[in-house]
mmCIF file of C-alpha atoms in Angstrom:
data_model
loop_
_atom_site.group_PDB
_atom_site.id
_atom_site.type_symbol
_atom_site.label_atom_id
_atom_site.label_comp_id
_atom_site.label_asym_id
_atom_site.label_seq_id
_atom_site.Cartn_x
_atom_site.Cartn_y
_atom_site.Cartn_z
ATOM 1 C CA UNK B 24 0.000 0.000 0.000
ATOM 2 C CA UNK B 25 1.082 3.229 -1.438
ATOM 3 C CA UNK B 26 0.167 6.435 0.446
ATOM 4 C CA UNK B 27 1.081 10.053 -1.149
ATOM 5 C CA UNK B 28 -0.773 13.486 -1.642
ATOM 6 C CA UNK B 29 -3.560 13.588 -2.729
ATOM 7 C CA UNK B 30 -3.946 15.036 -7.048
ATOM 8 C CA UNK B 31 -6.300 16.515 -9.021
ATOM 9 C CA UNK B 32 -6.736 12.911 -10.452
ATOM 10 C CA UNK B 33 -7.030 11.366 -7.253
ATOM 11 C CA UNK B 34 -10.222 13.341 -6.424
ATOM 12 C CA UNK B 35 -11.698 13.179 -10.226
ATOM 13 C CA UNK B 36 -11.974 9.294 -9.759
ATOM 14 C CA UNK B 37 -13.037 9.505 -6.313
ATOM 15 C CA UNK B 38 -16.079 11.350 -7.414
ATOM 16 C CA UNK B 39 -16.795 8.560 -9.940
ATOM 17 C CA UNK B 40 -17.196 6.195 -7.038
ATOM 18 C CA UNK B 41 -20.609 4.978 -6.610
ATOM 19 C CA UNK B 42 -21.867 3.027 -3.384
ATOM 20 C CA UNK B 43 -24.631 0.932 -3.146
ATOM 21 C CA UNK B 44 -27.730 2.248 -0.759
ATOM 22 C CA UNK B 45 -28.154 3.798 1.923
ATOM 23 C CA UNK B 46 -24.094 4.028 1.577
ATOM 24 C CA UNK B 47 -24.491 6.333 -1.421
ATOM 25 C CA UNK B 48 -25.031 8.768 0.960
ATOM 26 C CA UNK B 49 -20.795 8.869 0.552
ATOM 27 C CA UNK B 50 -20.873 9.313 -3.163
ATOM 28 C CA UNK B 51 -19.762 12.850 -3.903
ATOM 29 C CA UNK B 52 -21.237 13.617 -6.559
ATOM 30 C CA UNK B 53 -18.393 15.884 -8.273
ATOM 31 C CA UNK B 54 -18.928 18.305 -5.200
ATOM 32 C CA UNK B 55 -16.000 20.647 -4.030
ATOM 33 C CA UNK B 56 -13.886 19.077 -1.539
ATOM 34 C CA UNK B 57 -13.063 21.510 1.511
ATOM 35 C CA UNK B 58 -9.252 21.526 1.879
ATOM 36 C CA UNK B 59 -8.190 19.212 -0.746
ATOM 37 C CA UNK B 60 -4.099 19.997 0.953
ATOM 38 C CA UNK B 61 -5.531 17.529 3.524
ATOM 39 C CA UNK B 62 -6.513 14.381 1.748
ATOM 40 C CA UNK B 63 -3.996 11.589 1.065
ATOM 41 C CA UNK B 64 -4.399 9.090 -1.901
ATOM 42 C CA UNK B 65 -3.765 5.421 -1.259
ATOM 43 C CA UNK B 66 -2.694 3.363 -3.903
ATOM 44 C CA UNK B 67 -2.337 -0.821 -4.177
ATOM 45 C CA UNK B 68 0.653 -2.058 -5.360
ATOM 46 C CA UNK B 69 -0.162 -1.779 -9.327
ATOM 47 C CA UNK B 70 -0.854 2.290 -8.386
ATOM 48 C CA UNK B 71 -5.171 1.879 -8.489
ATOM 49 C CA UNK B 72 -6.413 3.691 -6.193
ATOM 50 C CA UNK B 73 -7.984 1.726 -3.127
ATOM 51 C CA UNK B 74 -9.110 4.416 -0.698
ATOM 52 C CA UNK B 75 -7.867 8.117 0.685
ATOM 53 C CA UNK B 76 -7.603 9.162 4.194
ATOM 54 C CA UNK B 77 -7.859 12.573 5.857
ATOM 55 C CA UNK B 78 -6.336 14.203 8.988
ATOM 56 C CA UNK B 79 -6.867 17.751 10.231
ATOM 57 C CA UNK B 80 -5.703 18.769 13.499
ATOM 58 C CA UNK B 81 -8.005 20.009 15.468
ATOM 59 C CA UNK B 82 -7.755 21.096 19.367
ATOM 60 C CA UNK B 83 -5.758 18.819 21.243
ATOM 61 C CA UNK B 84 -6.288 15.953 19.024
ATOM 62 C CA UNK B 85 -6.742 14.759 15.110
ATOM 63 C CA UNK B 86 -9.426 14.486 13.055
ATOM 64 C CA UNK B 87 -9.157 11.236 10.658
ATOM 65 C CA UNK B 88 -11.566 11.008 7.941
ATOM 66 C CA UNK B 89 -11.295 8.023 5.203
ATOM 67 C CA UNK B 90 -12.914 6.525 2.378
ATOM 68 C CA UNK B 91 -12.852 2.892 0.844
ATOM 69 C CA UNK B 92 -13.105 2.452 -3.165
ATOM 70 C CA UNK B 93 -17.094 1.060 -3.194
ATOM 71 C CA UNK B 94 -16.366 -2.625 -4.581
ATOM 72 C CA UNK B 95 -14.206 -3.145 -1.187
ATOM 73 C CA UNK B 96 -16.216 -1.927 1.425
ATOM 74 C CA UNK B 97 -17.736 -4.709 3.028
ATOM 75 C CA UNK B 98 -15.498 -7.266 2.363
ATOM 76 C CA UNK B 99 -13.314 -7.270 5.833
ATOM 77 C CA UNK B 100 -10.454 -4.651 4.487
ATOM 78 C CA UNK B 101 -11.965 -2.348 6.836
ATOM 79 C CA UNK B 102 -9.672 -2.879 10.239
ATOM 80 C CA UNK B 103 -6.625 -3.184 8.023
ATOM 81 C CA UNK B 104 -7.013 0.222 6.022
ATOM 82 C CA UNK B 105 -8.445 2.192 9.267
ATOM 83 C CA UNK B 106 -5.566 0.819 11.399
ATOM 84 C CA UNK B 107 -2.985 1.447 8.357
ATOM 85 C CA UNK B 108 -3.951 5.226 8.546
ATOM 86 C CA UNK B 109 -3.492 5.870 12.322
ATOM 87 C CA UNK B 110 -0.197 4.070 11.649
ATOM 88 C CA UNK B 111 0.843 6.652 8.967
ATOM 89 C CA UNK B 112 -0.328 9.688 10.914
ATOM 90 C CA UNK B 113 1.717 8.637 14.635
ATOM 91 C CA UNK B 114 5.339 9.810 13.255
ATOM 92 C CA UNK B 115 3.359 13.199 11.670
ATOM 93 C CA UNK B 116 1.139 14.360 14.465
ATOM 94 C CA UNK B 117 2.197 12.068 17.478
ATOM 95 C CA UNK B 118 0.010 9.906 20.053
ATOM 96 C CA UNK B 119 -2.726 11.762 20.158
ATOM 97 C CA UNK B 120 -6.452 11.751 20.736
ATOM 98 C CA UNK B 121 -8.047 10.816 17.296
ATOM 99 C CA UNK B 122 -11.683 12.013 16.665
ATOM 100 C CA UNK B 123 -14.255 11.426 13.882
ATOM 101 C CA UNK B 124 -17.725 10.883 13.344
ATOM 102 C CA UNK B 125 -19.747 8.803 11.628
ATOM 103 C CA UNK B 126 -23.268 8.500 10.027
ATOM 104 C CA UNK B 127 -25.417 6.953 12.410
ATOM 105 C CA UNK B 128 -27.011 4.477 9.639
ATOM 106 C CA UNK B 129 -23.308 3.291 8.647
ATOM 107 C CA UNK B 130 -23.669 0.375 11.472
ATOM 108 C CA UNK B 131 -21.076 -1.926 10.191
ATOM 109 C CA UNK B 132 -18.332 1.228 10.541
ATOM 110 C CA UNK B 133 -19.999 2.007 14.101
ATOM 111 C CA UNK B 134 -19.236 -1.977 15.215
ATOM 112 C CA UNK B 135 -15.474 -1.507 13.656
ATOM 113 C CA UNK B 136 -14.581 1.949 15.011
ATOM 114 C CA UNK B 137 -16.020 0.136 18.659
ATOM 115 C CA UNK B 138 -13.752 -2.735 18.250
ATOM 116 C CA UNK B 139 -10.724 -0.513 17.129
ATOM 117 C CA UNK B 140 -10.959 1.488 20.733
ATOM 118 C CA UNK B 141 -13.255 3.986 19.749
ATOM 119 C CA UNK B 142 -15.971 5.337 21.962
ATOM 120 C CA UNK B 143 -19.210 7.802 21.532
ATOM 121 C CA UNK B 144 -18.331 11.394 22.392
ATOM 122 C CA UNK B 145 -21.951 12.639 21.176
ATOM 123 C CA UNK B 146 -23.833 12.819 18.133
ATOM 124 C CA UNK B 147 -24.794 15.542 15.687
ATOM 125 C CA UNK B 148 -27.032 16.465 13.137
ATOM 126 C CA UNK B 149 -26.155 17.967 9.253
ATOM 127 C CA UNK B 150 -28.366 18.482 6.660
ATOM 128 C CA UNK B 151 -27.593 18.059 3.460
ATOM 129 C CA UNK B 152 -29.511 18.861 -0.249
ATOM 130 C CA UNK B 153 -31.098 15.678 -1.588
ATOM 131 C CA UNK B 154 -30.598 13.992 2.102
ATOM 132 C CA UNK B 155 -31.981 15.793 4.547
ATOM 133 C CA UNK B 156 -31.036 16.057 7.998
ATOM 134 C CA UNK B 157 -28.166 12.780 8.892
ATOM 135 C CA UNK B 158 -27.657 12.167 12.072
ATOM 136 C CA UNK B 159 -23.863 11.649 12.993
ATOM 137 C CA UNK B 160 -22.226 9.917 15.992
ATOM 138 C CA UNK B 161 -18.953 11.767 17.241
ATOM 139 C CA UNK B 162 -16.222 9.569 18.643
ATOM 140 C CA UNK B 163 -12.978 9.275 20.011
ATOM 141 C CA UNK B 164 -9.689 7.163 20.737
ATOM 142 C CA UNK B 165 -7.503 8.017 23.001
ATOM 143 C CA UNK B 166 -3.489 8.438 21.692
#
């Protein structure tokens, strides 16, 4: 597994990704991304693109978002690739608390980020054009 800044190309194929229901709720539908300087592209060995991760420090801790390429999600890669990205990020930003949040539908990520050490901080609500308001559950891992 390759990681490296993310490209202009990077994000042009991740908004071609399409995931099946309710999950399209991550496709992206060609939208802006907000900081692009903070996403990070990770490649397979052959250079295809599997997933990106990313990390914004915020506060005393970091804020790890990620993304799996839809024909892997659900397949067990999940631990590995989340795991693989707190790995990268400890020599950058240190042992530190790592937040996120996740959409309170996405069970299966809910059961993983539980079994990786995370726990619920609180939950929040975002609305979004074509969605509605999503309710999202804010959690935490100590460093």
């Amino acid at each position: 597994m390759r990681i490296e800044p993310a490209d202009d190309a990077m994000f042009r194929e991740r908004d071609a990704w399409r995931y099946d229901p309710p999950y399209d709720f991550y496709d992206t539908d060609g939208l802006p991304v907000k900081n692009p300087e903070l996403f990070l592209a990770v490649r397979d060995d052959d250079g295809a693109l599997i997933g990106f991760y990313f990390f914004e420090p915020v506060d005393d801790g970091l804020f790890y978002g990620f993304g799996l390429r839809p024909d892997l999600t659900g397949r067990r890669l999940g631990e590995q690739f989340v795991l693989a990205g707190l790995e990268f990020a400890r020599p950058i930003y240190g042992r530190c608390r790592v937040v996120l949040d996740v959409a309170a539908f996405n069970e299966r990520a809910i059961r993983l980020y539980r079994y990786l050490g995370f726990t619920e901080t609180g939950r929040h609500t975002e609305t979004f054009d074509g969605y509605g308001p999503v309710e999202f559950i804010d959690m935490e891992k100590p460093g």
